[in-house]
Structure formats: structure tokens, C-alpha cells
mmCIF file of C-alpha atoms in Angstrom:
data_model
loop_
_atom_site.group_PDB
_atom_site.id
_atom_site.type_symbol
_atom_site.label_atom_id
_atom_site.label_comp_id
_atom_site.label_asym_id
_atom_site.label_seq_id
_atom_site.Cartn_x
_atom_site.Cartn_y
_atom_site.Cartn_z
ATOM 1 C CA MET V 1278 -7.964 19.313 -35.485
ATOM 2 C CA GLN V 1279 -10.213 18.843 -32.144
ATOM 3 C CA ILE V 1280 -8.901 17.017 -29.299
ATOM 4 C CA THR V 1281 -10.842 15.165 -27.048
ATOM 5 C CA VAL V 1282 -8.425 12.538 -25.315
ATOM 6 C CA LEU V 1283 -4.894 12.843 -25.280
ATOM 7 C CA GLY V 1284 -3.397 9.280 -24.075
ATOM 8 C CA ILE V 1285 0.311 9.906 -22.538
ATOM 9 C CA ASP V 1286 2.844 7.077 -22.157
ATOM 10 C CA LEU V 1287 4.916 8.061 -19.400
ATOM 11 C CA GLY V 1288 9.197 7.804 -19.390
ATOM 12 C CA LYS V 1289 11.772 8.918 -17.281
ATOM 13 C CA ASN V 1290 12.638 11.637 -19.777
ATOM 14 C CA SER V 1291 10.108 11.232 -22.877
ATOM 15 C CA CYS V 1292 6.700 10.906 -23.331
ATOM 16 C CA SER V 1293 4.738 9.762 -26.528
ATOM 17 C CA VAL V 1294 1.323 10.999 -27.134
ATOM 18 C CA VAL V 1295 -1.800 10.280 -29.569
ATOM 19 C CA GLY V 1296 -4.589 12.854 -29.708
ATOM 20 C CA LEU V 1297 -8.641 11.048 -30.332
ATOM 21 C CA ASP V 1298 -11.018 13.227 -31.792
ATOM 22 C CA THR V 1299 -14.604 13.338 -31.284
ATOM 23 C CA THR V 1300 -14.665 9.457 -33.026
ATOM 24 C CA GLY V 1301 -11.953 8.172 -31.475
ATOM 25 C CA ARG V 1302 -9.428 8.373 -34.824
ATOM 26 C CA VAL V 1303 -5.956 8.832 -34.001
ATOM 27 C CA VAL V 1304 -5.438 12.563 -35.481
ATOM 28 C CA LEU V 1305 -1.992 13.364 -33.185
ATOM 29 C CA ARG V 1306 1.410 11.375 -32.169
ATOM 30 C CA ARG V 1307 4.253 13.448 -30.708
ATOM 31 C CA ARG V 1308 7.635 12.365 -28.472
ATOM 32 C CA LEU V 1309 7.725 15.547 -25.954
ATOM 33 C CA GLN V 1310 9.672 15.840 -22.866
ATOM 34 C CA ARG V 1311 7.316 16.017 -19.852
ATOM 35 C CA GLU V 1312 7.431 19.836 -19.873
ATOM 36 C CA GLY V 1313 6.881 19.604 -23.770
ATOM 37 C CA VAL V 1314 3.752 17.993 -22.773
ATOM 38 C CA VAL V 1315 2.426 20.622 -19.705
ATOM 39 C CA LYS V 1316 2.528 23.280 -23.081
ATOM 40 C CA LEU V 1317 0.461 21.240 -25.630
ATOM 41 C CA ALA V 1318 -1.819 20.114 -22.998
ATOM 42 C CA ALA V 1319 -1.957 24.415 -22.363
ATOM 43 C CA GLY V 1320 -2.776 24.930 -25.324
ATOM 44 C CA LEU V 1321 -5.802 22.356 -26.195
ATOM 45 C CA PRO V 1322 -9.520 23.333 -24.873
ATOM 46 C CA GLY V 1323 -10.517 21.149 -21.805
ATOM 47 C CA CYS V 1324 -10.235 17.686 -22.801
ATOM 48 C CA VAL V 1325 -9.420 14.132 -21.124
ATOM 49 C CA MET V 1326 -6.067 13.237 -20.137
ATOM 50 C CA ALA V 1327 -5.356 9.545 -19.312
ATOM 51 C CA MET V 1328 -2.437 8.191 -18.392
ATOM 52 C CA GLU V 1329 -1.125 4.950 -16.562
ATOM 53 C CA ALA V 1330 -1.413 5.494 -12.634
ATOM 54 C CA CYS V 1331 2.839 4.948 -12.662
ATOM 55 C CA CYS V 1332 5.979 7.235 -11.029
ATOM 56 C CA GLY V 1333 5.261 11.043 -11.950
ATOM 57 C CA ALA V 1334 1.513 10.463 -12.753
ATOM 58 C CA HIS V 1335 0.226 12.273 -9.746
ATOM 59 C CA HIS V 1336 2.509 14.818 -10.398
ATOM 60 C CA LEU V 1337 1.839 15.460 -13.804
ATOM 61 C CA GLY V 1338 -2.105 15.265 -13.275
ATOM 62 C CA ARG V 1339 -2.025 17.760 -10.498
ATOM 63 C CA ARG V 1340 -0.308 20.192 -13.212
ATOM 64 C CA LEU V 1341 -2.607 19.246 -16.393
ATOM 65 C CA ARG V 1342 -5.782 19.227 -14.511
ATOM 66 C CA ASP V 1343 -4.931 22.705 -13.302
ATOM 67 C CA GLN V 1344 -5.263 23.647 -16.510
ATOM 68 C CA GLY V 1345 -8.693 22.519 -16.694
ATOM 69 C CA HIS V 1346 -8.435 19.250 -17.908
ATOM 70 C CA GLN V 1347 -10.013 15.783 -17.013
ATOM 71 C CA VAL V 1348 -7.596 13.286 -15.787
ATOM 72 C CA ARG V 1349 -7.751 9.632 -15.713
ATOM 73 C CA LEU V 1350 -5.277 7.821 -14.387
ATOM 74 C CA MET V 1351 -5.438 3.505 -15.377
ATOM 75 C CA SER V 1352 -4.009 0.243 -13.685
ATOM 76 C CA PRO V 1353 -1.639 -0.827 -16.481
ATOM 77 C CA GLU V 1354 -2.891 -3.991 -15.957
ATOM 78 C CA TYR V 1355 -6.532 -2.420 -17.347
ATOM 79 C CA VAL V 1356 -4.457 -0.614 -20.249
ATOM 80 C CA ARG V 1357 -2.706 -4.057 -21.355
ATOM 81 C CA PRO V 1358 -5.106 -5.799 -23.313
ATOM 82 C CA TYR V 1359 -5.731 -2.623 -25.639
ATOM 83 C CA VAL V 1360 -2.216 -2.780 -26.811
ATOM 84 C CA LYS V 1361 -2.270 -4.237 -30.641
ATOM 85 C CA ALA V 1362 0.789 -5.983 -32.012
ATOM 86 C CA GLN V 1363 4.375 -4.601 -32.095
ATOM 87 C CA LYS V 1364 4.482 -2.766 -29.221
ATOM 88 C CA ASN V 1365 6.512 0.400 -29.096
ATOM 89 C CA ASP V 1366 5.918 3.956 -26.582
ATOM 90 C CA ASP V 1367 3.003 5.393 -29.489
ATOM 91 C CA ARG V 1368 0.876 2.036 -29.686
ATOM 92 C CA ASP V 1369 0.926 2.133 -25.644
ATOM 93 C CA ALA V 1370 0.165 6.132 -25.668
ATOM 94 C CA GLU V 1371 -2.780 4.873 -27.859
ATOM 95 C CA ALA V 1372 -3.921 2.171 -25.762
ATOM 96 C CA ILE V 1373 -3.898 4.711 -22.738
ATOM 97 C CA ALA V 1374 -6.346 6.302 -24.775
ATOM 98 C CA GLU V 1375 -7.940 4.039 -26.257
ATOM 99 C CA ALA V 1376 -9.020 2.299 -22.345
ATOM 100 C CA ALA V 1377 -9.907 5.755 -20.879
ATOM 101 C CA THR V 1378 -13.156 5.983 -23.553
ATOM 102 C CA ARG V 1379 -14.541 3.256 -22.205
ATOM 103 C CA PRO V 1380 -17.344 3.360 -19.865
ATOM 104 C CA THR V 1381 -16.560 0.290 -17.752
ATOM 105 C CA MET V 1382 -13.273 1.376 -17.160
ATOM 106 C CA ARG V 1383 -11.647 1.655 -13.200
ATOM 107 C CA PHE V 1384 -9.815 4.967 -12.857
ATOM 108 C CA VAL V 1385 -7.261 6.467 -9.754
ATOM 109 C CA GLU V 1386 -8.223 9.194 -7.656
ATOM 110 C CA LEU V 1387 -5.741 11.663 -8.262
ATOM 111 C CA LYS V 1388 -4.271 11.920 -4.996
ATOM 112 C CA SER V 1389 -2.780 15.076 -3.296
ATOM 113 C CA GLU V 1390 0.602 16.643 -2.598
ATOM 114 C CA VAL V 1391 0.054 14.987 1.184
ATOM 115 C CA GLN V 1392 -1.075 11.711 0.025
ATOM 116 C CA LEU V 1393 2.126 11.402 -1.619
ATOM 117 C CA ASP V 1394 4.298 12.836 1.316
ATOM 118 C CA MET V 1395 2.581 10.241 3.469
ATOM 119 C CA GLN V 1396 2.946 7.818 1.529
ATOM 120 C CA SER V 1397 7.143 8.422 0.910
ATOM 121 C CA LEU V 1398 6.608 8.532 5.011
ATOM 122 C CA HIS V 1399 6.123 5.048 5.016
ATOM 123 C CA ARG V 1400 7.490 3.022 1.824
ATOM 124 C CA ALA V 1401 10.617 4.692 3.998
ATOM 125 C CA ARG V 1402 9.681 2.870 7.367
ATOM 126 C CA ASP V 1403 8.761 0.016 5.767
ATOM 127 C CA ARG V 1404 12.493 0.018 4.333
ATOM 128 C CA LEU V 1405 13.597 0.605 7.542
ATOM 129 C CA VAL V 1406 11.500 -2.254 9.256
ATOM 130 C CA GLY V 1407 13.521 -4.006 6.613
ATOM 131 C CA GLU V 1408 16.603 -3.683 6.951
ATOM 132 C CA ARG V 1409 16.333 -3.991 10.437
ATOM 133 C CA THR V 1410 15.178 -7.636 10.442
ATOM 134 C CA ALA V 1411 18.208 -8.199 7.582
ATOM 135 C CA LEU V 1412 20.343 -6.885 10.383
ATOM 136 C CA ILE V 1413 18.678 -9.135 13.346
ATOM 137 C CA ASN V 1414 18.642 -12.405 11.122
ATOM 138 C CA GLN V 1415 22.261 -11.914 10.738
ATOM 139 C CA LEU V 1416 22.651 -11.599 14.274
ATOM 140 C CA ARG V 1417 20.935 -14.659 14.977
ATOM 141 C CA ALA V 1418 23.593 -16.023 11.931
ATOM 142 C CA PHE V 1419 26.393 -15.226 13.631
ATOM 143 C CA LEU V 1420 25.681 -16.482 16.973
ATOM 144 C CA LEU V 1421 24.466 -20.304 15.769
ATOM 145 C CA GLU V 1422 27.596 -20.462 13.845
ATOM 146 C CA ARG V 1423 29.196 -20.261 17.277
ATOM 147 C CA GLY V 1424 26.753 -22.506 18.919
ATOM 148 C CA ILE V 1425 25.002 -20.036 20.134
ATOM 149 C CA ILE V 1426 21.094 -20.596 19.813
ATOM 150 C CA VAL V 1427 18.787 -17.693 20.591
ATOM 151 C CA PRO V 1428 15.021 -17.990 21.150
ATOM 152 C CA GLN V 1429 12.696 -16.004 18.727
ATOM 153 C CA GLY V 1430 11.738 -12.093 19.611
ATOM 154 C CA ARG V 1431 13.498 -9.447 19.056
ATOM 155 C CA ARG V 1432 13.280 -8.223 22.663
ATOM 156 C CA LYS V 1433 15.149 -12.252 23.397
ATOM 157 C CA LEU V 1434 17.955 -11.460 21.114
ATOM 158 C CA GLU V 1435 18.337 -7.465 22.677
ATOM 159 C CA LEU V 1436 18.746 -9.299 25.812
ATOM 160 C CA HIS V 1437 20.485 -12.060 25.738
ATOM 161 C CA LEU V 1438 23.071 -10.327 23.198
ATOM 162 C CA GLU V 1439 23.543 -7.798 26.513
ATOM 163 C CA THR V 1440 24.356 -11.187 28.781
ATOM 164 C CA LEU V 1441 26.618 -12.703 26.195
ATOM 165 C CA LEU V 1442 28.353 -9.407 25.924
ATOM 166 C CA THR V 1443 28.713 -8.600 29.851
ATOM 167 C CA ALA V 1444 29.556 -12.015 30.969
ATOM 168 C CA GLU V 1445 33.154 -12.947 32.431
ATOM 169 C CA GLN V 1446 33.030 -16.020 30.921
ATOM 170 C CA VAL V 1447 34.533 -15.336 26.899
ATOM 171 C CA TRP V 1448 31.999 -17.262 24.052
ATOM 172 C CA LEU V 1449 33.364 -15.191 21.681
ATOM 173 C CA SER V 1450 36.556 -13.429 19.811
ATOM 174 C CA ALA V 1451 37.106 -10.278 20.711
ATOM 175 C CA ARG V 1452 37.094 -9.137 16.832
ATOM 176 C CA THR V 1453 33.260 -10.904 16.841
ATOM 177 C CA ARG V 1454 32.938 -8.852 20.107
ATOM 178 C CA LEU V 1455 33.403 -5.474 18.358
ATOM 179 C CA LEU V 1456 31.212 -7.009 15.028
ATOM 180 C CA ILE V 1457 28.411 -7.039 17.019
ATOM 181 C CA GLU V 1458 28.269 -4.335 19.473
ATOM 182 C CA ASP V 1459 28.863 -2.177 15.737
ATOM 183 C CA GLN V 1460 25.694 -4.273 14.974
ATOM 184 C CA ARG V 1461 24.121 -3.450 18.449
ATOM 185 C CA ALA V 1462 24.875 0.279 17.416
ATOM 186 C CA GLU V 1463 23.353 0.104 14.007
ATOM 187 C CA TRP V 1464 20.136 -1.499 15.904
ATOM 188 C CA ARG V 1465 19.317 1.146 17.985
ATOM 189 C CA GLU V 1466 19.575 3.869 15.526
ATOM 190 C CA LEU V 1467 17.413 1.848 13.291
ATOM 191 C CA ASP V 1468 15.146 1.893 16.621
ATOM 192 C CA ARG V 1469 15.175 5.306 16.695
ATOM 193 C CA ARG V 1470 14.804 6.301 13.431
ATOM 194 C CA ILE V 1471 11.343 4.093 13.160
ATOM 195 C CA LEU V 1472 10.284 5.250 16.159
ATOM 196 C CA ALA V 1473 10.445 8.818 14.711
ATOM 197 C CA PHE V 1474 8.100 8.323 11.500
ATOM 198 C CA ASP V 1475 6.279 6.388 14.881
ATOM 199 C CA GLU V 1476 5.629 9.180 16.045
ATOM 200 C CA GLU V 1477 4.790 11.125 12.865
ATOM 201 C CA PHE V 1478 2.493 9.322 11.798
ATOM 202 C CA ALA V 1479 0.453 9.214 15.628
ATOM 203 C CA GLN V 1480 0.826 12.983 15.398
ATOM 204 C CA GLN V 1481 -0.875 13.192 11.741
ATOM 205 C CA ALA V 1482 -3.629 10.614 12.753
ATOM 206 C CA ARG V 1483 -4.473 13.005 15.702
ATOM 207 C CA THR V 1484 -4.440 16.438 13.250
ATOM 208 C CA ASP V 1485 -6.591 14.699 10.378
ATOM 209 C CA GLU V 1486 -10.438 14.666 11.148
ATOM 210 C CA ALA V 1487 -9.906 11.405 9.013
ATOM 211 C CA ALA V 1488 -7.907 9.733 10.595
ATOM 212 C CA ARG V 1489 -9.596 10.208 14.007
ATOM 213 C CA LEU V 1490 -12.400 8.483 12.247
ATOM 214 C CA LEU V 1491 -10.798 5.370 11.548
ATOM 215 C CA LEU V 1492 -8.899 5.071 14.877
ATOM 216 C CA THR V 1493 -12.490 4.264 16.554
ATOM 217 C CA ILE V 1494 -12.540 0.828 14.224
ATOM 218 C CA PRO V 1495 -10.629 -2.105 16.359
ATOM 219 C CA GLY V 1496 -7.513 -2.800 14.372
ATOM 220 C CA ILE V 1497 -6.710 0.518 12.694
ATOM 221 C CA GLY V 1498 -3.963 2.450 14.766
ATOM 222 C CA PRO V 1499 -2.001 5.747 13.741
ATOM 223 C CA LEU V 1500 0.139 3.446 10.780
ATOM 224 C CA ASN V 1501 -2.914 2.056 9.395
ATOM 225 C CA ALA V 1502 -5.049 4.566 9.555
ATOM 226 C CA THR V 1503 -2.685 7.166 7.614
ATOM 227 C CA ALA V 1504 -1.884 4.563 5.370
ATOM 228 C CA LEU V 1505 -5.035 4.607 4.338
ATOM 229 C CA ILE V 1506 -5.543 7.832 4.294
ATOM 230 C CA ALA V 1507 -1.934 8.106 1.749
ATOM 231 C CA ALA V 1508 -3.766 5.404 -0.996
ATOM 232 C CA ILE V 1509 -7.244 5.834 -1.000
ATOM 233 C CA GLY V 1510 -8.556 9.396 0.388
ATOM 234 C CA ARG V 1511 -11.920 9.465 0.936
ATOM 235 C CA ALA V 1512 -12.788 5.998 -0.933
ATOM 236 C CA GLU V 1513 -14.726 7.818 -3.468
ATOM 237 C CA THR V 1514 -13.203 5.594 -5.962
ATOM 238 C CA PHE V 1515 -15.158 2.885 -4.334
ATOM 239 C CA GLY V 1516 -18.792 1.384 -5.198
ATOM 240 C CA ARG V 1517 -18.689 -0.442 -1.707
ATOM 241 C CA GLY V 1518 -17.098 -1.795 0.619
ATOM 242 C CA ARG V 1519 -16.491 -5.066 -0.589
ATOM 243 C CA ASP V 1520 -15.055 -3.255 -3.674
ATOM 244 C CA LEU V 1521 -12.035 -1.720 -1.507
ATOM 245 C CA ALA V 1522 -10.989 -5.161 0.199
ATOM 246 C CA ALA V 1523 -11.125 -6.802 -3.071
ATOM 247 C CA TRP V 1524 -8.815 -4.137 -4.823
ATOM 248 C CA LEU V 1525 -6.282 -5.269 -1.442
ATOM 249 C CA GLY V 1526 -6.564 -8.568 -2.434
ATOM 250 C CA LEU V 1527 -8.261 -9.534 0.432
ATOM 251 C CA VAL V 1528 -11.208 -11.963 -0.791
ATOM 252 C CA PRO V 1529 -10.939 -15.372 -2.673
ATOM 253 C CA ARG V 1530 -9.957 -15.758 -6.302
ATOM 254 C CA GLN V 1531 -12.808 -17.217 -8.489
ATOM 255 C CA MET V 1532 -12.643 -19.767 -11.050
ATOM 256 C CA THR V 1533 -15.986 -20.118 -12.065
ATOM 257 C CA THR V 1534 -17.288 -21.495 -15.165
ATOM 258 C CA GLY V 1535 -20.726 -23.127 -16.474
ATOM 259 C CA GLY V 1536 -22.109 -21.584 -13.635
ATOM 260 C CA LYS V 1537 -20.457 -23.641 -10.910
ATOM 261 C CA PRO V 1538 -18.737 -21.674 -8.983
ATOM 262 C CA LYS V 1539 -15.061 -22.111 -6.780
ATOM 263 C CA LEU V 1540 -13.601 -19.732 -4.604
ATOM 264 C CA LEU V 1541 -9.514 -20.108 -4.308
ATOM 265 C CA GLY V 1542 -7.289 -18.543 -2.025
ATOM 266 C CA ILE V 1543 -7.391 -15.322 -1.567
ATOM 267 C CA SER V 1544 -6.246 -13.036 -4.602
ATOM 268 C CA LYS V 1545 -3.006 -10.969 -3.309
ATOM 269 C CA ARG V 1546 -3.656 -8.192 -5.764
ATOM 270 C CA GLY V 1547 -3.341 -4.419 -5.159
ATOM 271 C CA ASN V 1548 -1.392 -2.509 -2.475
ATOM 272 C CA GLY V 1549 0.530 -5.467 -0.384
ATOM 273 C CA TYR V 1550 1.559 -2.908 1.774
ATOM 274 C CA LEU V 1551 -1.813 -2.539 2.951
ATOM 275 C CA ARG V 1552 -2.935 -5.916 3.006
ATOM 276 C CA LYS V 1553 0.146 -6.615 5.384
ATOM 277 C CA MET V 1554 -1.281 -3.884 7.878
ATOM 278 C CA LEU V 1555 -4.640 -4.490 7.550
ATOM 279 C CA ILE V 1556 -3.690 -8.037 8.413
ATOM 280 C CA HIS V 1557 -1.332 -7.467 11.321
ATOM 281 C CA GLY V 1558 -3.852 -5.237 12.640
ATOM 282 C CA ALA V 1559 -6.742 -8.193 12.640
ATOM 283 C CA ARG V 1560 -4.374 -10.585 13.869
ATOM 284 C CA ALA V 1561 -4.043 -8.175 16.715
ATOM 285 C CA ALA V 1562 -7.872 -7.387 17.231
ATOM 286 C CA LEU V 1563 -9.083 -10.918 16.741
ATOM 287 C CA PRO V 1564 -8.012 -12.192 20.445
ATOM 288 C CA THR V 1565 -10.394 -8.817 22.099
ATOM 289 C CA LEU V 1566 -13.017 -8.881 19.484
ATOM 290 C CA SER V 1567 -14.054 -12.756 19.600
ATOM 291 C CA LYS V 1568 -14.882 -12.292 23.642
ATOM 292 C CA SER V 1569 -16.924 -9.389 22.927
ATOM 293 C CA GLU V 1570 -20.467 -9.581 22.995
ATOM 294 C CA THR V 1571 -21.817 -8.042 19.703
ATOM 295 C CA PRO V 1572 -22.629 -9.040 16.172
ATOM 296 C CA LEU V 1573 -18.818 -8.833 15.034
ATOM 297 C CA GLY V 1574 -17.450 -11.050 18.162
ATOM 298 C CA GLY V 1575 -21.074 -13.187 17.372
ATOM 299 C CA TRP V 1576 -19.528 -13.922 13.955
ATOM 300 C CA LEU V 1577 -15.842 -14.588 14.623
ATOM 301 C CA ARG V 1578 -16.643 -16.861 17.378
ATOM 302 C CA GLY V 1579 -18.915 -18.875 14.723
ATOM 303 C CA LEU V 1580 -16.134 -18.387 12.499
ATOM 304 C CA MET V 1581 -13.249 -19.492 14.595
ATOM 305 C CA ALA V 1582 -15.148 -22.456 15.640
ATOM 306 C CA ARG V 1583 -15.093 -24.001 11.843
ATOM 307 C CA ALA V 1584 -11.520 -22.328 10.178
ATOM 308 C CA HIS V 1585 -7.996 -22.337 11.145
ATOM 309 C CA VAL V 1586 -7.166 -19.019 12.850
ATOM 310 C CA ASN V 1587 -4.501 -17.604 9.734
ATOM 311 C CA THR V 1588 -8.563 -18.019 7.839
ATOM 312 C CA VAL V 1589 -10.051 -16.471 10.512
ATOM 313 C CA VAL V 1590 -7.621 -12.950 10.649
ATOM 314 C CA VAL V 1591 -7.787 -12.686 6.970
ATOM 315 C CA ALA V 1592 -11.455 -12.602 6.957
ATOM 316 C CA LEU V 1593 -11.378 -10.315 10.077
ATOM 317 C CA ALA V 1594 -8.788 -7.660 7.732
ATOM 318 C CA ALA V 1595 -11.325 -8.030 4.810
ATOM 319 C CA LYS V 1596 -14.217 -6.871 6.898
ATOM 320 C CA LEU V 1597 -11.734 -4.135 8.596
ATOM 321 C CA ALA V 1598 -11.347 -3.206 5.135
ATOM 322 C CA ARG V 1599 -14.878 -2.733 4.666
ATOM 323 C CA ILE V 1600 -15.963 -0.810 7.673
ATOM 324 C CA VAL V 1601 -13.201 1.284 6.524
ATOM 325 C CA CYS V 1602 -15.121 2.251 3.385
ATOM 326 C CA THR V 1603 -18.408 2.751 5.273
ATOM 327 C CA VAL V 1604 -16.810 5.031 8.110
ATOM 328 C CA LEU V 1605 -14.573 7.041 5.490
ATOM 329 C CA ARG V 1606 -17.714 7.534 3.308
ATOM 330 C CA SER V 1607 -20.525 8.345 5.821
ATOM 331 C CA GLY V 1608 -17.933 10.801 7.740
ATOM 332 C CA GLN V 1609 -19.077 9.070 10.742
ATOM 333 C CA LYS V 1610 -17.096 7.341 13.663
ATOM 334 C CA PHE V 1611 -17.757 3.074 14.020
ATOM 335 C CA GLU V 1612 -19.785 2.020 16.727
ATOM 336 C CA MET V 1613 -19.251 -1.384 17.567
ATOM 337 C CA ARG V 1614 -22.402 -2.397 19.453
ATOM 338 C CA ALA V 1615 -24.280 -0.720 16.420
ATOM 339 C CA ALA V 1616 -22.473 -3.266 13.097
ATOM 340 C CA THR V 1617 -24.047 -5.341 11.330
ATOM 341 C CA VAL V 1618 -22.351 -8.649 9.887
ATOM 342 C CA SER V 1619 -22.678 -9.115 6.161
#
């Protein structure tokens, strides 16, 4: 029995594995624990280990790679068309093995432990930001119920609360004041924890060579740089910059038939966190870039004359994604004057 492709359907506790020979025929079907998969792979000659890019796949993939196997990770949406009728774990593993043999399949780059650590930090920070936003919205609702309307903005709410709680005239009941003071303390603690993450990202961006290259791009700060490095590494899996922009969902969806192209809104596919960060960075950099006497500045001014500002921001975010891919693949920092618009 010679196995050339081993498809692994990962589960929390148990995994289904299907082995294919050189002709694509199924020669092995088993259900194993994760450690059992590692032991099975240790007894096989070097072959293709195929998995969906899901939780735990990168860790197991590194262990299998260290055994001399070729690891191929795929997006679950690309594997789904190969699942035959009567879906079950064995059929999923068979579909994974079959999809890994296709020459046009797109594979996910295996992430290192450092990349996974950085992704975990970004996800933890994003959760804290969401908690802070929910807390601020609740504070505004409490005040609105008592006829107190506060202008938009975190800083304005913070100043208004300080004035409200130190005023001689009593606007709130004693219990509500205690509740708001408790929530202000929680708000400060969230700010402290988010700031600690930001400082860690800034330190990482200063010490990482690839992140320092990305910091030369307008609209790319320590948060964006470290998040991009954690997600795509050196962007070696992307053939060109527009592929990265498409992977991030920053390009229009297509509805083309009969040779008549029709473009819709952006696809919003891929990593929503990275897309959000790039759009925020583009919005912050737009005023400065649109006033610069550079090819990029001229392109932005022309686009702003005929499109809504939000459309311009998304277009600039897509442009930044293409620049990021070029900078990472070339290993050269971004030069504004030398930048061309395509």
C-alpha cells in the first residue's frame, strides 16, 4: 500500500483520514485521535498531507512537515465542491485529499508559531475594543434615559462624565452615580489593556525587518504591519498585488456573462479584520496623500472628483494592499516619488 496523498478531516478530539495512491484510488480509511494521525504519518514515506485551514491545522501541519511530509492547507470553501452526496467525516476527508491533487487549487501558507502568537494578540485586542465600544454605548443609553445627550466621540463622553459627576447640582440618583463611576473604572482598565497591546505591537514593528518595510507605506502603522505579517508572512502565496487585494475582499464582485462584464460592490471576502484595518489606515492617510504632488496623489484627486469619498477610501485601501504585497515580495521599502498607479 503506497499512499501519495493523505486527506485529514480535523476534529476537536478525533480525525478522519483517507489515503489515496498514485492513481487516486482510496486505499486507506481510518478514524484516529490527533496524536494517532502523527503516529500514522511517522510510519509513512514522504507524501502530501492535506487539511482544511481551520483551528489547529497550522500546529499539526508543522509537526507533519517536520516528519518530511508536504503539507497543503486549503480554504474550506474550496474543498466543499468535492464533497459527494451523504456528507460525513469520511467523505470530507476524501474530498480534502481529492482537492489537494488539483493543479489549480489555492493553498494556504503554513504559519509559524510567531505568526500565530501575533494573530492571537490581535484577536484579543479586537475583543477588548469591542467590549469598550459596548460599554460606551451602554453609558450613553443610561444618560439618554435621564435626558442627558452627549455628542459623539469617546473623548467628549469622557469629559462630559467628569463634569457631570463633579457638578454641585445633582443630575443623577446616588445609585446611578455609583454605577457610572464603576463603569468609568472598567473603561479605564480596558484603555490600559488596549494600550499595553498597542505598545507591544509597536515594539514588534520596530524589531521585525518586514514590519519596518511596511511602516514606510502611508496608512500602514504598527497595528496594520504586525497584523499583515502575521496573516500573510512574506506574501509568497500571492502571484501579484491584486491577488492580495482580492483575497482581502477589497475588489468589486463580478457578475459577468455572455462577455458583458458587470461589477458590483466590494466582495468583502477573506479576512475581515485586515480589511477593516486597511480601510481605517486608508481613511487616515487620504487627506495627506490627496494633496501630495505624486502619481498616487494625482490618481486620488481624479478619483475624488467623480466618486464618493467612501468609494475613494476603499479604492485606496485596495491600492495599499497591492503596495504591501510588492514591498514584502521585493524586500524594498516604499518610495512615494517612485510609486506608479495601475
